[in-house]
């Protein structure tokens, strides 16, 4: 998402890095370049001015000009200022207000049509379910065609109950019926998908006000489309003034946008960004961490998030067993297949690479051969368990059968086997290095 912004900010750092001493002119040139980068990223003008003024004021102090390493000190100041733009460092300010198990927590989802409100409702419900809560989705968008059906489909995909009333015309009554059902069925969290419009209008606001008064929600979350840039902040400000907000969910965070929405929202609205939608799958929904996003923008990566993603699909016991097999060079094609599938569960390879320090913008989507990964999975999946356990038995007749079964060629099967032999040898060295305290395995490499 921040690839262009990252490149331009890193170019700006050239004015101050690699020098034993820097002048006020160096700082002014660097800040001016960062200002232009932020404006091109569609960041709100008032936000940019505030960022520039506070950065120059602090950077021109003795802390930078007389620092042993002024370049690094300047980068730290920019990082800290970006964190402030994105939100508070205190995670409590971004936490959902979830009540005890005996009291139902009510969450009102707000947003314009097309912002991803219905999808985000289901994603949030799934996340809360994984945390041990019992959510109920309520279809109160009675205006958009097929909105109720969409929520019902999403609910079935994540195995979460959905309350909908076909033909209903009063969203307040729908909510009241849902709340009564929730009490009887031990539900502890009610998530209400509300009506949306292509633009803010008075009828929508009146409808939302009625629903707000009836539900008395504990959280009122606006779902804003990150592709709308700084306009998302203006929309959030209007919703907050008319209805009231407790936080924002930024959808389509994985899209090729310039980052203006993320960098403008907190300053313009005063409301915290709580979650981001990072893909189309129900699991593609993450808490928003200002410090981690600031690190990504500056090309520092986000190793913490990468490790957390890996931990979701990693079994620690299996990981240790796999490392032992790697040391003994008994790593099999079955293990390789599991590695490929685990990587797919973690999400886009491009997004994972961006979390590694220094990799932001270094490898494009075109450089990642997704087709090859699919081909490898198809080839190994076409093998018998015996063949996956012992690749040495795969002679010419077996290669022909595997090629036919996977829709590939015999040469592709042969190439995969050759690559596997090299990889086994490399993994044996890496595993021994890691055990001896030398070469360390990258996060996730020895898992599953």
Coordinates of C-alpha atoms in Angstrom, one line a residue:
X1 CA 0.0 0.0 0.0
X2 CA 2.8 2.5 0.9
X3 CA 5.3 1.5 -1.7
X4 CA 5.5 4.8 -3.5
X5 CA 5.4 6.8 -0.3
X6 CA 8.2 4.6 1.2
X7 CA 10.4 5.2 -1.8
X8 CA 10.0 9.0 -1.8
X9 CA 10.6 9.3 2.0
X10 CA 13.7 7.1 1.7
X11 CA 14.9 9.4 -1.0
X12 CA 14.3 12.4 1.3
X13 CA 16.5 10.8 4.0
X14 CA 19.5 11.1 1.6
X15 CA 19.7 14.7 2.6
X16 CA 20.6 13.8 6.2
X17 CA 22.0 10.2 6.3
X18 CA 25.6 9.2 5.9
X19 CA 27.0 12.5 7.2
X20 CA 28.9 13.1 10.4
X21 CA 27.2 16.5 10.8
X22 CA 24.1 18.1 9.2
X23 CA 22.9 21.7 8.9
X24 CA 19.5 23.3 9.3
X25 CA 19.4 23.5 5.4
X26 CA 19.8 19.7 5.2
X27 CA 16.9 19.2 7.6
X28 CA 14.7 21.7 5.7
X29 CA 15.5 20.0 2.3
X30 CA 14.6 16.6 3.8
X31 CA 11.4 17.8 5.4
X32 CA 10.3 19.6 2.2
X33 CA 10.8 16.3 0.2
X34 CA 8.8 14.4 2.8
X35 CA 6.1 17.1 2.6
X36 CA 5.8 16.6 -1.1
X37 CA 5.7 12.8 -0.7
X38 CA 2.8 13.1 1.8
X39 CA 0.8 15.5 -0.4
X40 CA 1.3 13.1 -3.4
X41 CA 0.0 10.3 -1.1
X42 CA -3.2 12.3 -0.8
X43 CA -2.7 13.2 2.9
X44 CA -4.9 16.0 4.2
X45 CA -3.2 19.4 3.9
X46 CA -3.8 20.4 7.5
X47 CA -2.3 17.1 8.6
X48 CA 0.8 17.6 6.4
X49 CA 1.4 21.1 7.8
X50 CA 1.1 19.9 11.4
X51 CA 3.6 17.1 10.6
X52 CA 6.1 19.4 8.9
X53 CA 6.0 22.1 11.6
X54 CA 6.5 19.7 14.5
X55 CA 9.2 17.7 12.6
X56 CA 11.3 20.8 11.8
X57 CA 10.9 22.2 15.3
X58 CA 12.2 19.1 16.9
X59 CA 14.8 18.2 14.2
X60 CA 16.5 21.6 14.4
X61 CA 17.1 21.2 18.1
X62 CA 20.4 20.1 19.7
X63 CA 19.1 16.5 19.8
X64 CA 19.8 16.1 16.0
X65 CA 22.3 18.8 15.1
X66 CA 24.7 17.7 17.8
X67 CA 24.0 14.0 17.7
X68 CA 26.7 11.5 17.1
X69 CA 24.6 10.1 14.3
X70 CA 22.3 12.9 13.2
X71 CA 20.8 11.0 10.2
X72 CA 19.5 8.2 12.4
X73 CA 18.3 10.6 15.0
X74 CA 16.3 12.4 12.3
X75 CA 14.8 9.2 11.0
X76 CA 13.7 8.4 14.5
X77 CA 11.9 11.7 14.8
X78 CA 10.1 11.2 11.5
X79 CA 9.1 7.7 12.7
X80 CA 7.7 9.0 16.0
X81 CA 5.8 11.8 14.2
X82 CA 4.3 9.3 11.8
X83 CA 3.2 7.2 14.8
X84 CA 1.4 10.2 16.2
X85 CA -0.3 10.8 12.8
X86 CA -1.5 7.2 12.7
X87 CA -2.8 7.0 16.2
X88 CA -1.9 6.7 19.9
X89 CA 0.8 4.3 21.0
X90 CA -1.4 3.1 23.9
X91 CA -3.2 -0.1 22.6
X92 CA -6.0 0.5 25.1
X93 CA -7.2 3.5 23.0
X94 CA -7.7 1.1 20.0
X95 CA -9.3 -1.8 22.0
X96 CA -12.9 -2.7 21.5
X97 CA -15.2 -2.1 24.5
X98 CA -16.3 -5.6 25.2
X99 CA -18.6 -6.2 28.2
X100 CA -18.7 -9.3 30.4
X101 CA -20.2 -12.6 29.4
X102 CA -23.5 -11.8 31.2
X103 CA -24.0 -8.5 29.4
X104 CA -24.4 -8.3 25.6
X105 CA -22.0 -6.0 23.8
X106 CA -23.6 -4.2 20.9
X107 CA -21.5 -2.9 17.9
X108 CA -23.0 -0.7 15.3
X109 CA -21.3 -0.8 11.9
X110 CA -21.5 2.4 9.8
X111 CA -20.4 3.4 6.4
X112 CA -21.3 4.4 2.8
X113 CA -22.4 1.8 0.3
X114 CA -19.4 0.0 -1.3
X115 CA -17.1 0.7 1.6
X116 CA -17.0 -2.9 2.7
X117 CA -19.2 -2.6 5.7
X118 CA -21.0 -5.9 5.4
X119 CA -17.8 -7.8 4.7
X120 CA -16.1 -6.1 7.6
X121 CA -19.0 -7.0 9.9
X122 CA -18.4 -10.7 9.1
X123 CA -14.7 -10.4 9.5
X124 CA -15.0 -8.7 12.9
X125 CA -17.5 -11.4 14.0
X126 CA -15.0 -14.1 13.0
X127 CA -12.2 -12.4 14.9
X128 CA -14.3 -12.1 18.1
X129 CA -15.3 -15.8 17.7
X130 CA -11.7 -16.8 17.6
X131 CA -11.2 -14.8 20.8
X132 CA -13.8 -16.9 22.5
X133 CA -16.9 -14.7 22.2
X134 CA -20.3 -15.7 20.8
X135 CA -21.3 -13.1 18.1
X136 CA -24.5 -12.6 16.2
X137 CA -24.7 -10.7 13.0
X138 CA -27.9 -8.6 12.4
X139 CA -28.9 -7.6 8.9
X140 CA -30.3 -4.1 9.3
X141 CA -29.4 -2.8 5.9
X142 CA -32.9 -2.9 4.4
X143 CA -32.1 -0.6 1.5
X144 CA -29.4 -2.2 -0.5
X145 CA -30.6 -5.0 -2.7
X146 CA -29.3 -8.4 -1.6
X147 CA -27.5 -6.9 1.5
X148 CA -29.3 -9.3 3.9
X149 CA -28.5 -12.3 1.6
X150 CA -24.8 -11.3 1.4
X151 CA -24.6 -11.1 5.2
X152 CA -26.3 -14.5 5.5
X153 CA -23.8 -16.1 3.0
X154 CA -20.8 -14.5 4.9
X155 CA -22.2 -15.7 8.2
X156 CA -22.5 -19.3 6.9
X157 CA -18.9 -19.2 5.6
X158 CA -17.5 -18.4 9.1
X159 CA -20.2 -20.4 11.0
X160 CA -21.7 -17.4 12.8
X161 CA -25.5 -17.0 13.2
X162 CA -27.2 -14.2 11.2
X163 CA -30.6 -12.7 12.1
X164 CA -32.4 -11.4 9.0
X165 CA -36.0 -10.7 8.3
X166 CA -37.0 -10.8 4.6
X167 CA -39.4 -8.1 3.7
X168 CA -38.8 -6.1 6.8
X169 CA -39.1 -2.3 6.5
X170 CA -38.1 -1.1 10.0
X171 CA -34.5 -1.7 11.1
X172 CA -35.3 -0.9 14.7
X173 CA -37.8 -3.7 14.9
X174 CA -35.3 -6.1 13.3
X175 CA -32.7 -5.2 15.9
X176 CA -35.2 -5.6 18.8
X177 CA -36.1 -9.1 17.6
X178 CA -32.5 -10.0 17.1
X179 CA -31.6 -8.7 20.6
X180 CA -34.4 -10.8 22.1
X181 CA -33.1 -13.9 20.3
X182 CA -29.6 -13.1 21.4
X183 CA -30.6 -13.1 25.1
X184 CA -32.3 -16.5 24.8
X185 CA -29.4 -18.1 23.0
X186 CA -26.5 -16.9 25.2
X187 CA -25.1 -14.5 22.6
X188 CA -22.6 -12.0 24.1
X189 CA -21.9 -9.8 21.1
X190 CA -24.3 -8.3 18.6
X191 CA -22.9 -6.8 15.4
X192 CA -25.4 -4.7 13.4
X193 CA -24.9 -4.2 9.7
X194 CA -26.6 -0.9 9.0
X195 CA -28.0 0.8 5.9
X196 CA -25.6 2.6 3.5
X197 CA -25.9 5.1 0.7
X198 CA -23.6 6.1 -2.2
X199 CA -23.3 9.4 -0.3
X200 CA -24.3 10.9 3.0
X201 CA -27.9 12.1 3.1
X202 CA -30.4 13.1 5.7
X203 CA -32.7 10.0 5.4
X204 CA -29.8 7.7 6.1
X205 CA -28.7 9.8 9.1
X206 CA -32.2 9.7 10.5
X207 CA -32.4 6.0 10.1
X208 CA -29.0 5.5 11.8
X209 CA -30.0 7.8 14.7
X210 CA -33.2 5.8 15.3
X211 CA -31.1 2.6 15.4
X212 CA -28.5 4.1 17.6
X213 CA -31.1 5.3 20.1
X214 CA -32.8 1.9 20.2
X215 CA -29.6 -0.2 20.4
X216 CA -27.5 2.1 22.7
X217 CA -24.3 0.6 21.1
X218 CA -21.1 0.1 23.0
X219 CA -19.1 0.6 19.8
X220 CA -19.9 2.7 16.7
X221 CA -17.4 1.7 14.0
X222 CA -17.2 3.5 10.7
X223 CA -15.9 1.3 7.8
X224 CA -14.0 3.6 5.5
X225 CA -12.6 2.7 2.1
X226 CA -8.9 3.3 2.0
X227 CA -9.1 3.8 -1.8
X228 CA -10.9 7.1 -1.3
X229 CA -7.8 8.7 0.2
X230 CA -8.2 11.8 2.5
X231 CA -11.9 11.8 1.5
X232 CA -12.3 8.9 4.0
X233 CA -11.3 11.3 6.8
X234 CA -13.9 13.8 5.7
X235 CA -16.6 11.1 5.6
X236 CA -15.6 9.9 9.1
X237 CA -15.7 13.5 10.4
X238 CA -19.3 13.9 9.1
X239 CA -20.4 10.6 10.6
X240 CA -18.9 11.5 13.9
X241 CA -20.6 14.9 14.0
X242 CA -24.0 13.5 12.9
X243 CA -24.0 10.1 14.7
X244 CA -20.9 9.7 16.8
X245 CA -18.0 7.3 16.4
X246 CA -15.8 5.3 18.7
X247 CA -13.4 4.2 16.0
X248 CA -12.7 3.4 12.3
X249 CA -12.1 0.3 10.3
X250 CA -10.1 0.9 7.1
X251 CA -11.1 -1.5 4.4
X252 CA -9.1 -2.5 1.3
X253 CA -5.9 -1.8 3.1
X254 CA -4.1 -4.2 0.7
X255 CA -5.1 -2.2 -2.4
X256 CA -2.8 -0.1 -4.5
X257 CA -3.7 3.1 -2.7
X258 CA -1.4 6.0 -1.7
X259 CA -2.0 5.9 2.0
X260 CA -3.8 9.3 2.5
X261 CA -6.7 7.8 4.4
X262 CA -4.6 6.0 7.0
X263 CA -2.4 9.1 7.6
X264 CA -5.3 11.6 7.8
X265 CA -8.0 9.8 9.8
X266 CA -6.7 10.2 13.3
X267 CA -5.8 13.8 13.1
X268 CA -8.9 14.9 11.2
X269 CA -11.4 12.9 13.3
X270 CA -9.7 12.4 16.6
X271 CA -11.0 8.8 16.5
X272 CA -8.7 5.8 16.5
X273 CA -8.2 3.4 13.6
X274 CA -9.0 0.0 15.2
X275 CA -8.8 -2.5 12.4
X276 CA -7.8 -2.9 8.7
X277 CA -9.2 -5.2 6.1
X278 CA -6.2 -6.7 4.3
X279 CA -7.8 -9.0 1.7
X280 CA -10.9 -10.8 0.5
X281 CA -10.8 -13.8 2.9
X282 CA -12.7 -13.7 6.2
X283 CA -9.4 -14.0 8.0
X284 CA -7.9 -11.0 6.3
X285 CA -8.7 -8.6 9.2
X286 CA -6.0 -7.2 11.5
X287 CA -5.8 -4.8 14.5
X288 CA -4.2 -1.5 13.6
X289 CA -0.8 -0.8 15.1
X290 CA 0.5 2.7 14.4
X291 CA 4.1 1.9 15.3
X292 CA 4.1 -1.1 12.9
X293 CA 2.6 0.8 10.0
X294 CA 5.0 3.7 10.6
X295 CA 7.8 1.1 10.3
X296 CA 6.4 -0.2 7.0
X297 CA 6.1 3.3 5.6
X298 CA 9.8 4.0 6.4
X299 CA 10.9 0.6 4.9
X300 CA 11.8 -0.8 8.3
X301 CA 9.4 -3.8 7.8
X302 CA 7.0 -5.3 10.4
X303 CA 8.6 -8.5 11.6
X304 CA 6.3 -8.6 14.6
X305 CA 3.2 -8.9 12.4
X306 CA 5.0 -11.4 10.2
X307 CA 5.7 -13.6 13.2
X308 CA 2.2 -13.3 14.4
X309 CA 0.9 -14.4 11.0
X310 CA 3.2 -17.4 11.1
X311 CA 2.1 -18.4 14.6
X312 CA -1.5 -18.7 13.4
X313 CA -0.6 -21.5 11.1
X314 CA 2.4 -23.0 13.0
X315 CA 2.3 -26.0 15.3
X316 CA 5.4 -25.6 17.6
X317 CA 5.7 -29.4 18.1
X318 CA 5.5 -30.1 14.4
X319 CA 8.1 -27.3 13.8
X320 CA 10.6 -28.9 16.1
X321 CA 10.0 -32.3 14.6
X322 CA 10.5 -30.8 11.1
X323 CA 13.8 -29.2 12.1
X324 CA 15.1 -32.6 13.3
X325 CA 14.1 -34.2 10.0
X326 CA 15.9 -31.3 8.2
X327 CA 19.1 -32.0 10.2
X328 CA 19.0 -35.7 9.3
X329 CA 18.2 -34.8 5.6
X330 CA 14.9 -36.7 5.9
X331 CA 12.8 -33.7 4.8
X332 CA 10.3 -35.1 2.4
X333 CA 8.1 -33.9 -0.5
X334 CA 5.2 -34.2 2.0
X335 CA 6.9 -31.7 4.2
X336 CA 7.5 -29.4 1.2
X337 CA 3.8 -29.6 0.3
X338 CA 2.8 -28.6 3.9
X339 CA 5.3 -25.7 3.7
X340 CA 3.6 -24.4 0.5
X341 CA 0.1 -24.7 2.0
X342 CA 1.2 -22.9 5.1
X343 CA 2.6 -20.0 3.1
X344 CA -0.8 -19.8 1.3
X345 CA -2.6 -19.6 4.7
X346 CA -0.3 -16.7 5.7
X347 CA -1.6 -14.7 2.8
X348 CA 0.0 -12.8 -0.1
X349 CA 3.7 -13.5 -0.5
X350 CA 4.1 -9.8 -1.6
X351 CA 2.6 -8.6 1.7
X352 CA 4.8 -10.9 3.7
X353 CA 7.9 -9.6 1.9
X354 CA 6.9 -6.0 2.7
X355 CA 7.0 -6.9 6.4
X356 CA 10.7 -7.9 6.1
X357 CA 13.0 -4.9 6.7
X358 CA 14.5 -3.5 3.5
X359 CA 12.2 -5.5 1.2
X360 CA 9.5 -2.8 0.7
X361 CA 9.5 -2.0 -3.0
X362 CA 12.4 -4.2 -3.8
X363 CA 10.4 -7.1 -5.2
X364 CA 7.3 -6.5 -7.3
X365 CA 4.3 -8.7 -7.8
X366 CA 5.7 -9.7 -11.2
X367 CA 8.9 -11.0 -9.7
X368 CA 7.0 -13.5 -7.6
X369 CA 6.2 -16.6 -9.7
X370 CA 2.9 -17.6 -8.2
X371 CA 2.3 -19.9 -11.2
X372 CA 5.3 -21.9 -10.2
X373 CA 4.1 -22.3 -6.6
X374 CA 0.7 -23.6 -7.9
X375 CA 2.5 -25.9 -10.3
X376 CA 4.7 -27.3 -7.5
X377 CA 1.6 -27.9 -5.3
X378 CA -0.2 -29.7 -8.2
X379 CA 2.8 -31.9 -9.0
X380 CA 3.3 -33.0 -5.4
X381 CA -0.4 -33.5 -4.9
X382 CA -0.4 -35.9 -7.9
X383 CA 2.1 -38.2 -6.2
X384 CA 1.2 -41.1 -4.0
X385 CA 2.1 -41.0 -0.3
X386 CA 4.8 -43.5 -0.9
X387 CA 6.4 -41.3 -3.6
X388 CA 6.2 -38.2 -1.3
X389 CA 7.9 -40.1 1.4
X390 CA 10.7 -41.4 -0.9
X391 CA 11.3 -39.3 -4.0
X392 CA 14.1 -41.6 -5.1
X393 CA 11.5 -44.2 -6.4
X394 CA 10.1 -41.7 -8.9
X395 CA 11.5 -43.0 -12.2
X396 CA 10.4 -42.2 -15.8
X397 CA 7.1 -44.1 -15.7
X398 CA 6.0 -42.4 -12.4
X399 CA 7.1 -39.0 -13.7
X400 CA 4.9 -39.4 -16.8
X401 CA 1.9 -40.4 -14.6
X402 CA 2.5 -37.5 -12.2
X403 CA 2.8 -35.0 -15.1
X404 CA -0.5 -36.2 -16.6
X405 CA -2.2 -36.0 -13.2
X406 CA -1.0 -32.5 -12.5
X407 CA -1.4 -31.1 -16.0
X408 CA 2.3 -30.4 -16.3
X409 CA 5.1 -31.9 -18.3
X410 CA 7.7 -34.6 -17.5
X411 CA 10.4 -31.9 -17.7
X412 CA 8.6 -29.8 -15.0
X413 CA 8.4 -32.8 -12.7
X414 CA 12.1 -33.6 -13.2
X415 CA 12.9 -29.9 -12.5
X416 CA 10.9 -30.0 -9.3
X417 CA 12.7 -33.1 -8.1
X418 CA 16.1 -31.6 -8.9
X419 CA 15.2 -28.4 -7.0
X420 CA 14.0 -30.5 -4.1
X421 CA 17.3 -32.3 -3.8
X422 CA 19.2 -28.9 -3.7
X423 CA 16.7 -27.5 -1.1
X424 CA 17.1 -30.6 1.2
X425 CA 20.8 -30.1 1.2
X426 CA 20.5 -26.4 1.9
X427 CA 17.9 -26.9 4.7
X428 CA 20.2 -29.4 6.4
X429 CA 23.0 -26.8 6.6
X430 CA 20.5 -24.1 7.8
X431 CA 19.0 -26.4 10.5
X432 CA 22.5 -27.3 11.9
X433 CA 23.5 -23.7 11.8
X434 CA 20.4 -22.7 13.8
X435 CA 21.0 -25.4 16.3
X436 CA 24.6 -24.4 16.8
X437 CA 23.7 -20.7 17.3
X438 CA 25.1 -19.8 13.9
X439 CA 22.9 -19.2 10.8
X440 CA 19.4 -18.6 12.0
X441 CA 16.3 -19.8 10.2
X442 CA 14.0 -17.0 8.9
X443 CA 10.6 -16.8 10.6
X444 CA 8.3 -19.5 9.3
X445 CA 11.0 -21.4 7.3
X446 CA 11.1 -24.4 9.5
X447 CA 7.4 -24.5 10.2
X448 CA 5.0 -27.1 8.9

